[in-house]
Coordinates of C-alpha atoms in Angstrom, one line a residue:
Chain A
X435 CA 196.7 154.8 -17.5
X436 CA 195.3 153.1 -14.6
X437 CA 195.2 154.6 -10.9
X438 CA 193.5 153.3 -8.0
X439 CA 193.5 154.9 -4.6
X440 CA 192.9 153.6 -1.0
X441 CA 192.8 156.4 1.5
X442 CA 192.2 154.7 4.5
X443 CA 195.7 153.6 5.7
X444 CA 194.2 151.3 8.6
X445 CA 190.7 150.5 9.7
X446 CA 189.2 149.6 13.0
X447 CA 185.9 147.3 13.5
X448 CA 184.3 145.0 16.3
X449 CA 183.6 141.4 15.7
X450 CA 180.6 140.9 14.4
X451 CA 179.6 144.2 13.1
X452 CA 180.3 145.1 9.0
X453 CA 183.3 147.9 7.4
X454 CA 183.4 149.2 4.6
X455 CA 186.6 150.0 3.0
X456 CA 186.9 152.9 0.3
X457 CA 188.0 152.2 -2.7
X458 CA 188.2 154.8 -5.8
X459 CA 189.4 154.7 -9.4
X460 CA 190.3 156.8 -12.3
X461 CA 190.6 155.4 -16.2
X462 CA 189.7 156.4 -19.6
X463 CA 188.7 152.8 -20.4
X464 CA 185.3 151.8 -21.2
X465 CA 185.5 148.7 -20.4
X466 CA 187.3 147.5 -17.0
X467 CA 187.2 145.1 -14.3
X468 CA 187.9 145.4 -10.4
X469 CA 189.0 143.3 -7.7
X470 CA 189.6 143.2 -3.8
X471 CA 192.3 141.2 -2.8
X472 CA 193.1 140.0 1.1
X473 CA 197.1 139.6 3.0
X474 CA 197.1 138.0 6.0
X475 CA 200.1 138.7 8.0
X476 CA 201.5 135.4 6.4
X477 CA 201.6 137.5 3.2
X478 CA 199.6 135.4 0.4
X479 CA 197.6 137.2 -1.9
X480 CA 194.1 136.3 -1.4
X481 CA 191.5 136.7 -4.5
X482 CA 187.9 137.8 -2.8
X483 CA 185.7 139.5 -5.3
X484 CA 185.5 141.0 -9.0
X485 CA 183.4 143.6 -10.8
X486 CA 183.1 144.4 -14.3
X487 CA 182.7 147.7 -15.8
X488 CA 179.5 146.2 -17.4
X489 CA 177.9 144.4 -14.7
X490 CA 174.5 146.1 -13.5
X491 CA 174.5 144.3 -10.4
X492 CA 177.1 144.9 -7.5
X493 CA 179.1 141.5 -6.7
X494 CA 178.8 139.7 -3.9
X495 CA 180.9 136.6 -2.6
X496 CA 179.4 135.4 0.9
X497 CA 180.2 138.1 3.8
X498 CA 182.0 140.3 0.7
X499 CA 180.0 142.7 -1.3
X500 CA 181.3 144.9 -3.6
X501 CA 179.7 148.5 -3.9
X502 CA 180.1 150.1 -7.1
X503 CA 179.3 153.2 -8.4
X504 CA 180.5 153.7 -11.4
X505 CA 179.7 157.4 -11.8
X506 CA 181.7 158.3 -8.8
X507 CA 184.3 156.0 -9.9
X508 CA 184.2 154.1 -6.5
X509 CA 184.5 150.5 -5.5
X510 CA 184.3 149.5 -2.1
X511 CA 184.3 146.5 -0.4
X512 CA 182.1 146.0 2.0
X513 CA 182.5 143.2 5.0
X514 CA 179.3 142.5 6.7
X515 CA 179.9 139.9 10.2
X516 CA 183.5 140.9 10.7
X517 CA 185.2 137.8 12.3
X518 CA 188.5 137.5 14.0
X519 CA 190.3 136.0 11.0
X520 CA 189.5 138.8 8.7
X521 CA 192.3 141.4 9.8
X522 CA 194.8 141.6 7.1
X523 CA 195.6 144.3 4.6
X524 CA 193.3 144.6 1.8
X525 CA 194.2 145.6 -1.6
X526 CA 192.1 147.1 -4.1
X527 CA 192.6 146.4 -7.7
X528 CA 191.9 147.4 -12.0
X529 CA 192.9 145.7 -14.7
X530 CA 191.8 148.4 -18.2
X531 CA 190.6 146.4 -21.3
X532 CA 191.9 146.3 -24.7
X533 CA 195.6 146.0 -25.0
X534 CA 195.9 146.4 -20.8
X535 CA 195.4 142.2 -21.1
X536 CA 195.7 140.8 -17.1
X537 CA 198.2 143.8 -16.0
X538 CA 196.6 145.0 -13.0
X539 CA 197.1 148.0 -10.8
X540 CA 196.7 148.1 -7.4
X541 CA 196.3 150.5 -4.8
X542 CA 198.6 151.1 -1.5
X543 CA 195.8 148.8 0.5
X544 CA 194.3 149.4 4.0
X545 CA 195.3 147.2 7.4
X546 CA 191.9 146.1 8.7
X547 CA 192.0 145.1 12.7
X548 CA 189.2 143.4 13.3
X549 CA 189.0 143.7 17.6
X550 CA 186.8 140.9 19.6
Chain B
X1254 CA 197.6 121.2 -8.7
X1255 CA 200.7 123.7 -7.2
X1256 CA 199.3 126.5 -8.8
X1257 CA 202.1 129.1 -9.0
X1258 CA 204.9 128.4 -7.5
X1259 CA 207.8 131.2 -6.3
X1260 CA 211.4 130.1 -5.1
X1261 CA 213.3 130.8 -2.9
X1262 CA 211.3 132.5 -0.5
X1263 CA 214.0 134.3 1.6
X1264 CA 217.5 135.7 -0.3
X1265 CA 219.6 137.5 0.9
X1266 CA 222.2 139.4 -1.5
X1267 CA 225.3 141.8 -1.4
X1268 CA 225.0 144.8 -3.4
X1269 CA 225.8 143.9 -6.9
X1270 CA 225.4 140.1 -6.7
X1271 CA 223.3 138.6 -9.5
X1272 CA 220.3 136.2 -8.8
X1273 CA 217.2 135.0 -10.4
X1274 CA 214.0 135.0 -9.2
X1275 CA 212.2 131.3 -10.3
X1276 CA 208.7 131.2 -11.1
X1277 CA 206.4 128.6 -12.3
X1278 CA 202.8 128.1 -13.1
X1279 CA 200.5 124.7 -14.3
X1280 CA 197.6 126.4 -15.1
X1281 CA 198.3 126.9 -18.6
X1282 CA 197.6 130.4 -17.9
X1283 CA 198.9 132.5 -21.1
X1284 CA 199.9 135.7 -19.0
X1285 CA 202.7 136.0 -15.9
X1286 CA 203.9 138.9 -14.5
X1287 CA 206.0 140.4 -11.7
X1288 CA 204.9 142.4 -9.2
X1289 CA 207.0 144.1 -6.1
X1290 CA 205.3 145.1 -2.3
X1291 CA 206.8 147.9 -0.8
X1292 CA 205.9 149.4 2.5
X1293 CA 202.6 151.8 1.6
X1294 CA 202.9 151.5 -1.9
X1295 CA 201.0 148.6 -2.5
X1296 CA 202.1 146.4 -5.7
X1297 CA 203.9 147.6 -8.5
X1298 CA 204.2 145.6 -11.7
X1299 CA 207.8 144.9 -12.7
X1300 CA 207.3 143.1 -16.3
X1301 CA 204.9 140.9 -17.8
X1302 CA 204.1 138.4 -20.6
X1303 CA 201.2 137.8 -22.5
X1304 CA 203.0 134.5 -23.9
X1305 CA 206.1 132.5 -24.9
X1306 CA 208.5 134.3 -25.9
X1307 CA 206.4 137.9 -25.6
X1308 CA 207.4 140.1 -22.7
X1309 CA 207.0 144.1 -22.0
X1310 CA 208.0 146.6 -19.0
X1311 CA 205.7 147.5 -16.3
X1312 CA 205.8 150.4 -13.8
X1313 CA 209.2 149.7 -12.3
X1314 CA 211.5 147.2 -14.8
X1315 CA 214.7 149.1 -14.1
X1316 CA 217.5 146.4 -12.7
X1317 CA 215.4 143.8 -14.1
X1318 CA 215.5 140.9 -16.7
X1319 CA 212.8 138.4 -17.7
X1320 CA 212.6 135.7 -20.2
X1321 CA 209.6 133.7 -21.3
X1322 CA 210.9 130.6 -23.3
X1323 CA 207.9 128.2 -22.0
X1324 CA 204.2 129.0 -21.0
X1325 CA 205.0 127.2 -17.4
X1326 CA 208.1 129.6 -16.5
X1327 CA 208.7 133.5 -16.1
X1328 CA 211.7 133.6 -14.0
X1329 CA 212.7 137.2 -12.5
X1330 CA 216.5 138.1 -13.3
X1331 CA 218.2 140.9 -10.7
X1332 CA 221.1 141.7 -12.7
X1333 CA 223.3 143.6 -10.1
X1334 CA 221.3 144.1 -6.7
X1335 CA 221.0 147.1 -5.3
X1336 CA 219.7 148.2 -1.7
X1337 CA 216.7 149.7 -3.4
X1338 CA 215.9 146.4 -4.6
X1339 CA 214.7 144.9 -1.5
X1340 CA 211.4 143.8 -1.0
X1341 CA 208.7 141.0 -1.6
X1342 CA 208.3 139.7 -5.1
X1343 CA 205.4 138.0 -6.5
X1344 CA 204.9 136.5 -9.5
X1345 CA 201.1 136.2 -10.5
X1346 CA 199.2 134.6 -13.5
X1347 CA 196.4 134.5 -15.0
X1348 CA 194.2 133.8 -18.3
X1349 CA 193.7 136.7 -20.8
X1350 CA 190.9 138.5 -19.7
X1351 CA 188.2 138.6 -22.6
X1352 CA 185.8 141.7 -22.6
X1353 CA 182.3 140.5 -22.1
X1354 CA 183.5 137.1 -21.4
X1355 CA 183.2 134.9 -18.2
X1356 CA 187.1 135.1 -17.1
X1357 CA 187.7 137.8 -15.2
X1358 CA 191.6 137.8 -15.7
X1359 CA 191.7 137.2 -11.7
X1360 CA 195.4 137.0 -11.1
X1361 CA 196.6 134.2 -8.5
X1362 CA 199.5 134.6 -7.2
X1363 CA 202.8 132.5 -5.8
X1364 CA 203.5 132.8 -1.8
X1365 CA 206.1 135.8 -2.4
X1366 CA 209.9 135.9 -2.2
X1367 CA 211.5 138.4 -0.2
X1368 CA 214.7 139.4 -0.7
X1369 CA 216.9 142.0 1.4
X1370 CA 220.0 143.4 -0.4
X1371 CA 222.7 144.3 2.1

């Protein structure tokens, strides 16, 4: 079994500068991917980055980088420029391999307020 | 393209009312699933389906039913509401992730339906 914790329950950043929000995991799997996902107070899930078990090279999608260390089991997301637009609540994710297929787990996600 | 597509989005129910749940996808994406939001529990998976006609429990399937007769639709069957029913639902698909392989089994998801059971 899968289990993903966020124990940040809210963040606080200033425009412009970058957060980092913690992200750790625990699995028996060998082979596993990750993901960060954004809610905006409209409530759409928003895909921002993946990171495979196997991938040497920590992800990065524009302002979104994901850190990973695998031997600690962590994976955080790391927003660099914060901007206005990026408060929301941010949920971090694991799908297993094998048999798991796309079933993905999700952890209880951190409120980021981003203040100008 | 709609993507996946959840209705209704609001619902409101008395406590043993029946209701489905629609959902619908035009991805051709072989996997749907179910997931519920509660308040600081993030999402919990309700069922899932890996195709037509193949579907299996997730975290939390008690009060609920699903079918999947076509790859489009998964729909979301609440059998006999109950108070601790309410919340958002969101269905989510995706292709089957492939170990090694370029898909990521990324899930996208519909806008949410949230439903209060009174």
């Amino acid at each position: 079994a899968q289990k993903i914790t966020q124990t940040q329950p809210g963040m606080f950043v200033q425009e412009k500068e970058a957060v980092t929000l913690d992200c750790t995991y625990d699995t028996s799997d060998q082979s596993y991917g990750l993901f960060w996902y954004k809610q905006p107070s409209s409530g759409e899930m928003i895909f921002l980055i993946y990171q495979g078990s196997y991938d040497e090279q920590n992800a990065t999608e524009g302002r979104y980088s994901l850190n990973f260390q695998k031997a600690r089991k962590s994976a955080n997301l790391v927003i660099s420029a914060s901007q206005l637009g990026d408060s929301a609540m941010y949920f971090c994710a694991m799908r297993g391999g094998g048999t798991s297929y796309g079933k993905l787990t999700f952890g209880q996600g951190t409120i980021l307020t981003v203040h100008p | 393209n709609a993507g996946v597509t959840q209705t209704p989005k609001f619902q409101v129910l008395k406590t043993g009312q029946s209701m489905t749940l629609q959902c619908a996808q035009d991805m051709n994406h072989e996997y749907m699933s179910w997931y519920r939001q509660d308040p600081g529990m993030g999402l919990r998976l309700i069922h899932y389906s890996v195709g037509a006609g193949i579907t299996d429990q997730g975290e939390v399937p008690n009060g609920y039913n699903v079918s999947r007769s076509t790859t489009e639709d998964f729909p979301l069957r609440l059998l006999s509401a109950a108070p601790s029913q309410t919340s958002v639902y969101f269905c989510a698909s995706s292709y089957l992730p492939m170990d090694g392989g370029s898909n990521t089994g990324e899930l996208f998801f519909g806008e949410g339906s949230r439903l209060t059971v009174l």
